[in-house]
Short mmCIF file of C-alpha atoms in Angstrom, two decimals:
data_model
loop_
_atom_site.label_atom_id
_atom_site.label_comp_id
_atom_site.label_asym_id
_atom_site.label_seq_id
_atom_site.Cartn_x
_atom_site.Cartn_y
_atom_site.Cartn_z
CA UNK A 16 9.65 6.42 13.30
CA UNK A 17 13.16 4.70 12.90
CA UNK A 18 15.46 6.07 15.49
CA UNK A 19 18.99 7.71 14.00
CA UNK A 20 20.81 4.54 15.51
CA UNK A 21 18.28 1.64 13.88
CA UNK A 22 18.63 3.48 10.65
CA UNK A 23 22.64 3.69 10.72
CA UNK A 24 22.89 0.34 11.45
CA UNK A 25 20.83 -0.49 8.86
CA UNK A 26 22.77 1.32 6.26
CA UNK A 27 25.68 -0.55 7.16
CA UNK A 28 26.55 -3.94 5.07
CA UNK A 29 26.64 -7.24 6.87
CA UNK A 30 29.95 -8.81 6.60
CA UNK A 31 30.69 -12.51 6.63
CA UNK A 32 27.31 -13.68 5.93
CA UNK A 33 26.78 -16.50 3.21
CA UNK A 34 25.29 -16.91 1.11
CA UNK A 35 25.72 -12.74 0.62
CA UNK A 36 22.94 -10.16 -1.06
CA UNK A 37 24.49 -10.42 -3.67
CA UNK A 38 24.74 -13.94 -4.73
CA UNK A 39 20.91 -14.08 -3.17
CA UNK A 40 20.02 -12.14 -6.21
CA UNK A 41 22.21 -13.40 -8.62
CA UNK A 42 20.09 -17.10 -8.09
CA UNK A 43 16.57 -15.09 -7.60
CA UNK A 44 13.86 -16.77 -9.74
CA UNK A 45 12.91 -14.82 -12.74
CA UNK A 46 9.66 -12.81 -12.68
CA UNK A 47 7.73 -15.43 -14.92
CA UNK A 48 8.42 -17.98 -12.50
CA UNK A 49 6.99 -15.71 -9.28
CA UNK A 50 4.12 -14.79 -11.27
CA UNK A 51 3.51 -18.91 -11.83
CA UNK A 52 4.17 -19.26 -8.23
CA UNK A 53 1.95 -16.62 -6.81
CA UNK A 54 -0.83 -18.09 -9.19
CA UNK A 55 -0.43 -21.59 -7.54
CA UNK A 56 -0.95 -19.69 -4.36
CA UNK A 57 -3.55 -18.09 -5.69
CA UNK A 58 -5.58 -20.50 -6.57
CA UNK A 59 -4.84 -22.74 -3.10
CA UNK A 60 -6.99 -19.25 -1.81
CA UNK A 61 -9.93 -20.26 -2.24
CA UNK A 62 -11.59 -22.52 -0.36
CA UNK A 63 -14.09 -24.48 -2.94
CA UNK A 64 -10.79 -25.09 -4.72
CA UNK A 65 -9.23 -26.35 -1.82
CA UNK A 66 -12.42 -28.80 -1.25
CA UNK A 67 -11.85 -30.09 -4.56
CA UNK A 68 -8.06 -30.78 -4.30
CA UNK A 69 -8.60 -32.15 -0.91
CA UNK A 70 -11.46 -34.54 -2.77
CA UNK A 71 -9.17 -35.56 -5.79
CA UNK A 72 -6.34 -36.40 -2.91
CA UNK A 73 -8.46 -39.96 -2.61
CA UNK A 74 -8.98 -40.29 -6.10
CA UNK A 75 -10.21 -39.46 -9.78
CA UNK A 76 -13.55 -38.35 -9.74
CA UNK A 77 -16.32 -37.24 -11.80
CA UNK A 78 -17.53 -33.40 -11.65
CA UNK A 79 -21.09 -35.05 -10.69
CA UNK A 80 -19.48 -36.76 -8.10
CA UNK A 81 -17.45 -33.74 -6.62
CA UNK A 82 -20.51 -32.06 -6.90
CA UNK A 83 -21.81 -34.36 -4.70
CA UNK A 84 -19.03 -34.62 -2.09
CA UNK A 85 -18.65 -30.79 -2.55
CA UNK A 86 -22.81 -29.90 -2.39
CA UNK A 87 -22.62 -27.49 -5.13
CA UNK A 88 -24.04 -27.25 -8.84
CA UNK A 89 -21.98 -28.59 -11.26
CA UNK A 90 -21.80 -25.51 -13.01
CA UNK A 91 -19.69 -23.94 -10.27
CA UNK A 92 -17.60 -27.18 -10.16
CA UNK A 93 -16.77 -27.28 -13.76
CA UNK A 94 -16.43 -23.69 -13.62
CA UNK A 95 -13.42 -24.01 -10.61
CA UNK A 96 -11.75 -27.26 -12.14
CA UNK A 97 -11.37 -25.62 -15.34
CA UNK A 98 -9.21 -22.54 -13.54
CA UNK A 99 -7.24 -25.68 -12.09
CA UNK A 100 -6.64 -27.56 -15.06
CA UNK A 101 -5.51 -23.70 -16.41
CA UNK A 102 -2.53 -23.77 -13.53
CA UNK A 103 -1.84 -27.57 -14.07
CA UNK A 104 -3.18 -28.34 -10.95
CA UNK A 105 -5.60 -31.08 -12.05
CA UNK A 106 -5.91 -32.83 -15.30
CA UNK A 107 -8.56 -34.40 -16.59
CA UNK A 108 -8.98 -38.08 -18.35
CA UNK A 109 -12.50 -38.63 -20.68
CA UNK A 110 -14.26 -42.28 -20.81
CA UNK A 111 -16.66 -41.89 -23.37
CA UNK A 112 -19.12 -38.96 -22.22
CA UNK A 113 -17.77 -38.55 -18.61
CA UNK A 114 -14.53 -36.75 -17.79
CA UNK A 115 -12.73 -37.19 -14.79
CA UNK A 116 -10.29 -35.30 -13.01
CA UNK A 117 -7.18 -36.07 -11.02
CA UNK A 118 -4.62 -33.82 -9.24
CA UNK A 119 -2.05 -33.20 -12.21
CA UNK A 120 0.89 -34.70 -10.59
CA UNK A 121 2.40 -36.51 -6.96
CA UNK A 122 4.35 -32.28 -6.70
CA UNK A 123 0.62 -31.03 -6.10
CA UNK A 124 -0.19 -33.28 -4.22
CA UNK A 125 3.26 -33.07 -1.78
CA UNK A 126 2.60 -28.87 -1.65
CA UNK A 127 -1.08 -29.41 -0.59
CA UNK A 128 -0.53 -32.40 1.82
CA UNK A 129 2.48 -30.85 3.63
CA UNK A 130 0.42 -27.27 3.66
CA UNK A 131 -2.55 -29.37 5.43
CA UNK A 132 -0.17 -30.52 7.83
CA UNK A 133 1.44 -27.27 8.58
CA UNK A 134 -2.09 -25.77 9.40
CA UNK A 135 -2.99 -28.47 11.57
CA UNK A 136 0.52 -28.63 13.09
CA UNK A 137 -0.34 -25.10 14.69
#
């Protein structure tokens, strides 16, 4: 329960602060642009995706290959790079009968890496 004083002061405006509420949501990211955002997030949930990111951080690989690394079917891999390649996380290149599959670009790459460090930072 919020006590009578909490809630007054609370229902009072801050004064002098910058940037202010309002100009906060005047420069708010439009709701296509959360929804892409929260999907990046999304997909950095699970962890077999995050294996695979982590993988392509070293370089392009095959999905046999990440299979390998990964010790999973390559159904499941093909299965979670396609949901990647979906957000533009990783794209893929074809030589002849084999694809293989890269982080998309270095911003991935940056967002993951510093997100690593973060966690082990703690």
């Amino acid at each position: 329960m919020i006590s009578n004083e909490m809630q007054d002061s609370c229902d009072d405006t801050c004064q002098g602060m910058e940037p202010t509420a309002a100009e906060i949501k005047e420069a708010m990211i439009d709701n296509d642009t959360a929804g892409a955002l929260a999907d990046l997030f999304r997909a950095l949930s699970d962890p077999t995706r995050v294996k695979i990111i982590y993988a392509l951080l070293h370089r392009e690989l095959c999905v046999h290959d990440i299979s390998t690394a990964l010790d999973m079917g390559q159904s499941a891999v093909s299965h979670q790079l396609r949901y990647l390649r979906n957000l533009r996380i990783v794209k893929r290149r074809k030589a002849g009968k084999t694809v293989f599959y890269s982080l998309d670009d270095d911003h991935i790459e940056q967002i993951f890496v510093q997100t690593l460090q973060h966690m082990k930072h703690g």
